[in-house]
Amino acid sequence: MKEIKFLKINELNQNKENNDFYANTIPNHLVSNHSRIERPHKHDFYAVFLFTKGKGIHEIDFNTYEVKSGSIFFLYPGQTHSWTLSDDIDGYLFFHSKEFYELGYVTNSIKDYPFFESNHTSKCHYFDEKISDELENILKSLLTEYETSQWKKKQLILSYLTQLYIKINRYIEQDSSLEFNQLRHYQNL
């Protein structure tokens, strides 16, 4: 049995000055990192994938999820995942370290967002076209900023991340019987 590969974020950020954050479209990521991600693997970073087109299967820690337009996936460091995707797959992804997010804010923590930290919440959610389009627009802005060398780049990326995380959390909470505020309380104990 082969050992599961553990990917580090700096392996993906070739020729970038920041090794704590990475963003791309899913098709471009698949092409440029095919040899690293063709088998089940783990990450040393947080990962979010929004699929806007295509179909497939995404396996996370031996749980199988359907990939379709409007599906979003959350992985925290150390989770094993793999996928089988259709040729017409499209969407966005971004990865970041805990430090990237938390050092940018004094009062925000990645633990504020239970979709990452809890084993009691699903690692996949399906959004309708309206919500998916809203999230896609934020991700387009985030990717555009990531590809620039503008003043205060990191701060703007953090702003987009926070907008995205807050919106996703609100949509999931509206759709769920699980009260995230109660879950946060028990996580802090």
PDB file of C-alpha atoms in Angstrom:
ATOM      1  CA  MET A   1       0.000   0.000   0.000  1.00  0.00           C
ATOM      2  CA  LYS A   2       1.373   3.386  -0.986  1.00  0.00           C
ATOM      3  CA  GLU A   3       1.692   6.192   1.508  1.00  0.00           C
ATOM      4  CA  ILE A   4      -0.728   9.090   1.030  1.00  0.00           C
ATOM      5  CA  LYS A   5       1.102  12.164  -0.236  1.00  0.00           C
ATOM      6  CA  PHE A   6       1.006  15.275   1.977  1.00  0.00           C
ATOM      7  CA  LEU A   7       0.948  18.455  -0.149  1.00  0.00           C
ATOM      8  CA  LYS A   8       2.352  21.701   1.168  1.00  0.00           C
ATOM      9  CA  ILE A   9       0.988  25.012  -0.060  1.00  0.00           C
ATOM     10  CA  ASN A  10       4.417  26.260  -1.172  1.00  0.00           C
ATOM     11  CA  GLU A  11       4.566  23.371  -3.691  1.00  0.00           C
ATOM     12  CA  LEU A  12       1.648  24.975  -5.520  1.00  0.00           C
ATOM     13  CA  ASN A  13       2.840  28.574  -5.292  1.00  0.00           C
ATOM     14  CA  GLN A  14       5.784  28.406  -7.621  1.00  0.00           C
ATOM     15  CA  ASN A  15       7.021  31.871  -8.629  1.00  0.00           C
ATOM     16  CA  LYS A  16       4.734  33.612  -6.102  1.00  0.00           C
ATOM     17  CA  GLU A  17       5.999  35.717  -3.229  1.00  0.00           C
ATOM     18  CA  ASN A  18       3.317  34.482  -0.823  1.00  0.00           C
ATOM     19  CA  ASN A  19       3.471  30.861   0.277  1.00  0.00           C
ATOM     20  CA  ASP A  20       0.450  31.049   2.593  1.00  0.00           C
ATOM     21  CA  PHE A  21      -2.255  31.538  -0.049  1.00  0.00           C
ATOM     22  CA  TYR A  22      -3.068  30.029  -3.458  1.00  0.00           C
ATOM     23  CA  ALA A  23      -6.002  30.567  -5.837  1.00  0.00           C
ATOM     24  CA  ASN A  24      -6.848  29.258  -9.286  1.00  0.00           C
ATOM     25  CA  THR A  25      -9.609  28.022 -11.533  1.00  0.00           C
ATOM     26  CA  ILE A  26     -10.211  24.317 -11.144  1.00  0.00           C
ATOM     27  CA  PRO A  27      -9.289  23.505 -14.789  1.00  0.00           C
ATOM     28  CA  ASN A  28      -5.996  25.426 -14.571  1.00  0.00           C
ATOM     29  CA  HIS A  29      -5.172  23.830 -11.235  1.00  0.00           C
ATOM     30  CA  LEU A  30      -5.816  20.347 -12.623  1.00  0.00           C
ATOM     31  CA  VAL A  31      -3.502  20.970 -15.578  1.00  0.00           C
ATOM     32  CA  SER A  32      -0.651  22.618 -13.672  1.00  0.00           C
ATOM     33  CA  ASN A  33      -0.712  20.195 -10.713  1.00  0.00           C
ATOM     34  CA  HIS A  34      -1.869  16.946 -12.301  1.00  0.00           C
ATOM     35  CA  SER A  35       1.112  14.880 -11.131  1.00  0.00           C
ATOM     36  CA  ARG A  36       0.644  16.038  -7.514  1.00  0.00           C
ATOM     37  CA  ILE A  37      -3.098  15.471  -7.254  1.00  0.00           C
ATOM     38  CA  GLU A  38      -3.944  12.485  -9.443  1.00  0.00           C
ATOM     39  CA  ARG A  39      -4.028  10.150  -6.400  1.00  0.00           C
ATOM     40  CA  PRO A  40      -5.586  10.557  -2.943  1.00  0.00           C
ATOM     41  CA  HIS A  41      -3.608  13.141  -0.993  1.00  0.00           C
ATOM     42  CA  LYS A  42      -3.665  15.409   2.059  1.00  0.00           C
ATOM     43  CA  HIS A  43      -2.942  19.116   2.491  1.00  0.00           C
ATOM     44  CA  ASP A  44      -1.197  21.173   5.155  1.00  0.00           C
ATOM     45  CA  PHE A  45      -3.691  24.004   4.503  1.00  0.00           C
ATOM     46  CA  TYR A  46      -7.385  24.877   4.379  1.00  0.00           C
ATOM     47  CA  ALA A  47      -9.026  24.335   0.983  1.00  0.00           C
ATOM     48  CA  VAL A  48     -12.290  25.486  -0.619  1.00  0.00           C
ATOM     49  CA  PHE A  49     -13.594  24.274  -3.988  1.00  0.00           C
ATOM     50  CA  LEU A  50     -16.644  25.777  -5.768  1.00  0.00           C
ATOM     51  CA  PHE A  51     -17.786  23.839  -8.842  1.00  0.00           C
ATOM     52  CA  THR A  52     -19.731  25.853 -11.426  1.00  0.00           C
ATOM     53  CA  LYS A  53     -19.948  23.296 -14.243  1.00  0.00           C
ATOM     54  CA  GLY A  54     -19.479  19.575 -14.814  1.00  0.00           C
ATOM     55  CA  LYS A  55     -19.987  16.454 -12.748  1.00  0.00           C
ATOM     56  CA  GLY A  56     -17.990  14.002 -10.747  1.00  0.00           C
ATOM     57  CA  ILE A  57     -17.288  12.332  -7.437  1.00  0.00           C
ATOM     58  CA  HIS A  58     -15.269  13.861  -4.578  1.00  0.00           C
ATOM     59  CA  GLU A  59     -14.123  11.586  -1.785  1.00  0.00           C
ATOM     60  CA  ILE A  60     -13.144  13.221   1.518  1.00  0.00           C
ATOM     61  CA  ASP A  61     -11.970  11.017   4.392  1.00  0.00           C
ATOM     62  CA  PHE A  62     -13.744   8.000   2.846  1.00  0.00           C
ATOM     63  CA  ASN A  63     -17.058   9.855   2.440  1.00  0.00           C
ATOM     64  CA  THR A  64     -18.247  10.174  -1.156  1.00  0.00           C
ATOM     65  CA  TYR A  65     -19.965  13.320  -2.442  1.00  0.00           C
ATOM     66  CA  GLU A  66     -21.486  14.205  -5.787  1.00  0.00           C
ATOM     67  CA  VAL A  67     -19.809  17.026  -7.702  1.00  0.00           C
ATOM     68  CA  LYS A  68     -22.217  19.202  -9.670  1.00  0.00           C
ATOM     69  CA  SER A  69     -22.786  22.850 -10.460  1.00  0.00           C
ATOM     70  CA  GLY A  70     -23.240  24.761  -7.193  1.00  0.00           C
ATOM     71  CA  SER A  71     -21.383  22.291  -5.008  1.00  0.00           C
ATOM     72  CA  ILE A  72     -18.841  23.655  -2.562  1.00  0.00           C
ATOM     73  CA  PHE A  73     -16.338  21.648  -0.538  1.00  0.00           C
ATOM     74  CA  PHE A  74     -14.336  22.523   2.593  1.00  0.00           C
ATOM     75  CA  LEU A  75     -11.201  20.725   3.724  1.00  0.00           C
ATOM     76  CA  TYR A  76      -9.134  21.399   6.795  1.00  0.00           C
ATOM     77  CA  PRO A  77      -5.458  20.417   7.098  1.00  0.00           C
ATOM     78  CA  GLY A  78      -4.823  16.692   7.193  1.00  0.00           C
ATOM     79  CA  GLN A  79      -7.981  15.465   5.482  1.00  0.00           C
ATOM     80  CA  THR A  80      -7.510  12.952   2.671  1.00  0.00           C
ATOM     81  CA  HIS A  81      -9.312  13.597  -0.586  1.00  0.00           C
ATOM     82  CA  SER A  82      -9.469  12.545  -4.210  1.00  0.00           C
ATOM     83  CA  TRP A  83     -11.840  13.036  -7.096  1.00  0.00           C
ATOM     84  CA  THR A  84     -12.984  11.869 -10.484  1.00  0.00           C
ATOM     85  CA  LEU A  85     -14.229  14.794 -12.594  1.00  0.00           C
ATOM     86  CA  SER A  86     -15.831  15.194 -16.026  1.00  0.00           C
ATOM     87  CA  ASP A  87     -13.837  16.825 -18.833  1.00  0.00           C
ATOM     88  CA  ASP A  88     -16.094  19.900 -18.799  1.00  0.00           C
ATOM     89  CA  ILE A  89     -15.465  20.628 -15.092  1.00  0.00           C
ATOM     90  CA  ASP A  90     -15.166  24.291 -14.100  1.00  0.00           C
ATOM     91  CA  GLY A  91     -15.034  26.359 -10.962  1.00  0.00           C
ATOM     92  CA  TYR A  92     -12.665  27.986  -8.488  1.00  0.00           C
ATOM     93  CA  LEU A  93     -10.484  26.943  -5.612  1.00  0.00           C
ATOM     94  CA  PHE A  94      -8.333  28.598  -3.018  1.00  0.00           C
ATOM     95  CA  PHE A  95      -6.038  27.381  -0.280  1.00  0.00           C
ATOM     96  CA  HIS A  96      -4.562  29.155   2.715  1.00  0.00           C
ATOM     97  CA  SER A  97      -2.741  28.480   5.940  1.00  0.00           C
ATOM     98  CA  LYS A  98      -4.301  29.170   9.313  1.00  0.00           C
ATOM     99  CA  GLU A  99      -1.665  31.868   9.847  1.00  0.00           C
ATOM    100  CA  PHE A 100      -2.546  33.667   6.609  1.00  0.00           C
ATOM    101  CA  TYR A 101      -6.107  34.186   7.801  1.00  0.00           C
ATOM    102  CA  GLU A 102      -5.574  34.710  11.514  1.00  0.00           C
ATOM    103  CA  LEU A 103      -2.540  36.998  11.383  1.00  0.00           C
ATOM    104  CA  GLY A 104      -4.513  39.380   9.203  1.00  0.00           C
ATOM    105  CA  TYR A 105      -7.167  39.889  11.851  1.00  0.00           C
ATOM    106  CA  VAL A 106      -7.043  40.392  15.585  1.00  0.00           C
ATOM    107  CA  THR A 107     -10.625  39.304  16.249  1.00  0.00           C
ATOM    108  CA  ASN A 108     -11.247  36.710  13.494  1.00  0.00           C
ATOM    109  CA  SER A 109     -10.340  33.051  13.690  1.00  0.00           C
ATOM    110  CA  ILE A 110     -10.711  30.235  11.192  1.00  0.00           C
ATOM    111  CA  LYS A 111     -12.548  28.437  14.007  1.00  0.00           C
ATOM    112  CA  ASP A 112     -15.361  30.981  13.601  1.00  0.00           C
ATOM    113  CA  TYR A 113     -16.440  28.935  10.570  1.00  0.00           C
ATOM    114  CA  PRO A 114     -17.689  25.485  11.675  1.00  0.00           C
ATOM    115  CA  PHE A 115     -17.704  24.087   8.133  1.00  0.00           C
ATOM    116  CA  PHE A 116     -13.931  23.717   8.539  1.00  0.00           C
ATOM    117  CA  GLU A 117     -13.433  22.697  12.135  1.00  0.00           C
ATOM    118  CA  SER A 118     -16.287  20.403  13.005  1.00  0.00           C
ATOM    119  CA  ASN A 119     -16.693  16.744  12.196  1.00  0.00           C
ATOM    120  CA  HIS A 120     -20.396  17.307  12.828  1.00  0.00           C
ATOM    121  CA  THR A 121     -20.891  19.440   9.728  1.00  0.00           C
ATOM    122  CA  SER A 122     -20.786  18.287   6.149  1.00  0.00           C
ATOM    123  CA  LYS A 123     -17.696  18.987   4.051  1.00  0.00           C
ATOM    124  CA  CYS A 124     -19.978  19.536   1.047  1.00  0.00           C
ATOM    125  CA  HIS A 125     -22.949  21.806   0.448  1.00  0.00           C
ATOM    126  CA  TYR A 126     -25.074  22.373  -2.638  1.00  0.00           C
ATOM    127  CA  PHE A 127     -26.239  25.877  -3.487  1.00  0.00           C
ATOM    128  CA  ASP A 128     -28.809  27.012  -6.025  1.00  0.00           C
ATOM    129  CA  GLU A 129     -27.778  29.046  -9.058  1.00  0.00           C
ATOM    130  CA  LYS A 130     -28.408  32.454  -7.451  1.00  0.00           C
ATOM    131  CA  ILE A 131     -26.199  31.771  -4.420  1.00  0.00           C
ATOM    132  CA  SER A 132     -23.591  29.964  -6.495  1.00  0.00           C
ATOM    133  CA  ASP A 133     -23.358  32.976  -8.842  1.00  0.00           C
ATOM    134  CA  GLU A 134     -22.929  35.327  -5.879  1.00  0.00           C
ATOM    135  CA  LEU A 135     -20.100  33.200  -4.468  1.00  0.00           C
ATOM    136  CA  GLU A 136     -18.539  32.849  -7.925  1.00  0.00           C
ATOM    137  CA  ASN A 137     -18.406  36.646  -8.315  1.00  0.00           C
ATOM    138  CA  ILE A 138     -16.480  36.988  -5.043  1.00  0.00           C
ATOM    139  CA  LEU A 139     -14.122  34.202  -6.127  1.00  0.00           C
ATOM    140  CA  LYS A 140     -13.522  35.894  -9.492  1.00  0.00           C
ATOM    141  CA  SER A 141     -12.546  39.087  -7.667  1.00  0.00           C
ATOM    142  CA  LEU A 142     -10.347  37.128  -5.277  1.00  0.00           C
ATOM    143  CA  LEU A 143      -8.560  35.355  -8.173  1.00  0.00           C
ATOM    144  CA  THR A 144      -8.056  38.624 -10.053  1.00  0.00           C
ATOM    145  CA  GLU A 145      -6.490  40.194  -6.971  1.00  0.00           C
ATOM    146  CA  TYR A 146      -4.313  37.139  -6.373  1.00  0.00           C
ATOM    147  CA  GLU A 147      -2.888  37.436  -9.887  1.00  0.00           C
ATOM    148  CA  THR A 148      -1.909  41.103  -9.450  1.00  0.00           C
ATOM    149  CA  SER A 149       0.920  42.835  -7.630  1.00  0.00           C
ATOM    150  CA  GLN A 150      -1.132  45.723  -6.320  1.00  0.00           C
ATOM    151  CA  TRP A 151      -0.730  47.683  -3.105  1.00  0.00           C
ATOM    152  CA  LYS A 152      -2.450  46.026  -0.086  1.00  0.00           C
ATOM    153  CA  LYS A 153      -3.023  42.822  -2.069  1.00  0.00           C
ATOM    154  CA  LYS A 154      -3.091  40.570   0.998  1.00  0.00           C
ATOM    155  CA  GLN A 155      -5.575  42.818   2.809  1.00  0.00           C
ATOM    156  CA  LEU A 156      -7.985  42.764  -0.133  1.00  0.00           C
ATOM    157  CA  ILE A 157      -7.684  38.985  -0.474  1.00  0.00           C
ATOM    158  CA  LEU A 158      -8.446  38.645   3.250  1.00  0.00           C
ATOM    159  CA  SER A 159     -11.458  40.892   2.785  1.00  0.00           C
ATOM    160  CA  TYR A 160     -12.792  38.680  -0.024  1.00  0.00           C
ATOM    161  CA  LEU A 161     -12.120  35.546   2.055  1.00  0.00           C
ATOM    162  CA  THR A 162     -14.021  36.964   5.004  1.00  0.00           C
ATOM    163  CA  GLN A 163     -16.967  38.019   2.818  1.00  0.00           C
ATOM    164  CA  LEU A 164     -17.068  34.556   1.316  1.00  0.00           C
ATOM    165  CA  TYR A 165     -16.841  32.747   4.649  1.00  0.00           C
ATOM    166  CA  ILE A 166     -19.519  34.903   6.270  1.00  0.00           C
ATOM    167  CA  LYS A 167     -21.919  34.478   3.330  1.00  0.00           C
ATOM    168  CA  ILE A 168     -21.338  30.722   3.135  1.00  0.00           C
ATOM    169  CA  ASN A 169     -21.824  30.349   6.880  1.00  0.00           C
ATOM    170  CA  ARG A 170     -25.098  32.304   6.723  1.00  0.00           C
ATOM    171  CA  TYR A 171     -26.435  30.248   3.804  1.00  0.00           C
ATOM    172  CA  ILE A 172     -25.523  26.968   5.466  1.00  0.00           C
ATOM    173  CA  GLU A 173     -27.000  28.051   8.784  1.00  0.00           C
ATOM    174  CA  GLN A 174     -30.281  29.063   7.069  1.00  0.00           C
ATOM    175  CA  ASP A 175     -30.446  25.630   5.456  1.00  0.00           C
ATOM    176  CA  SER A 176     -29.453  23.620   8.503  1.00  0.00           C
ATOM    177  CA  SER A 177     -31.087  22.442  11.684  1.00  0.00           C
ATOM    178  CA  LEU A 178     -27.664  22.715  13.320  1.00  0.00           C
ATOM    179  CA  GLU A 179     -27.197  25.922  15.243  1.00  0.00           C
ATOM    180  CA  PHE A 180     -23.643  27.074  14.543  1.00  0.00           C
ATOM    181  CA  ASN A 181     -23.683  29.396  17.556  1.00  0.00           C
ATOM    182  CA  GLN A 182     -24.288  26.412  19.839  1.00  0.00           C
ATOM    183  CA  LEU A 183     -21.596  24.432  18.041  1.00  0.00           C
ATOM    184  CA  ARG A 184     -19.116  27.316  18.451  1.00  0.00           C
ATOM    185  CA  HIS A 185     -19.891  27.418  22.172  1.00  0.00           C
ATOM    186  CA  TYR A 186     -19.085  23.702  22.599  1.00  0.00           C
ATOM    187  CA  GLN A 187     -15.950  23.988  20.440  1.00  0.00           C
ATOM    188  CA  ASN A 188     -14.620  26.660  22.785  1.00  0.00           C
ATOM    189  CA  LEU A 189     -15.118  24.547  25.913  1.00  0.00           C
TER     190      LEU A 189
END
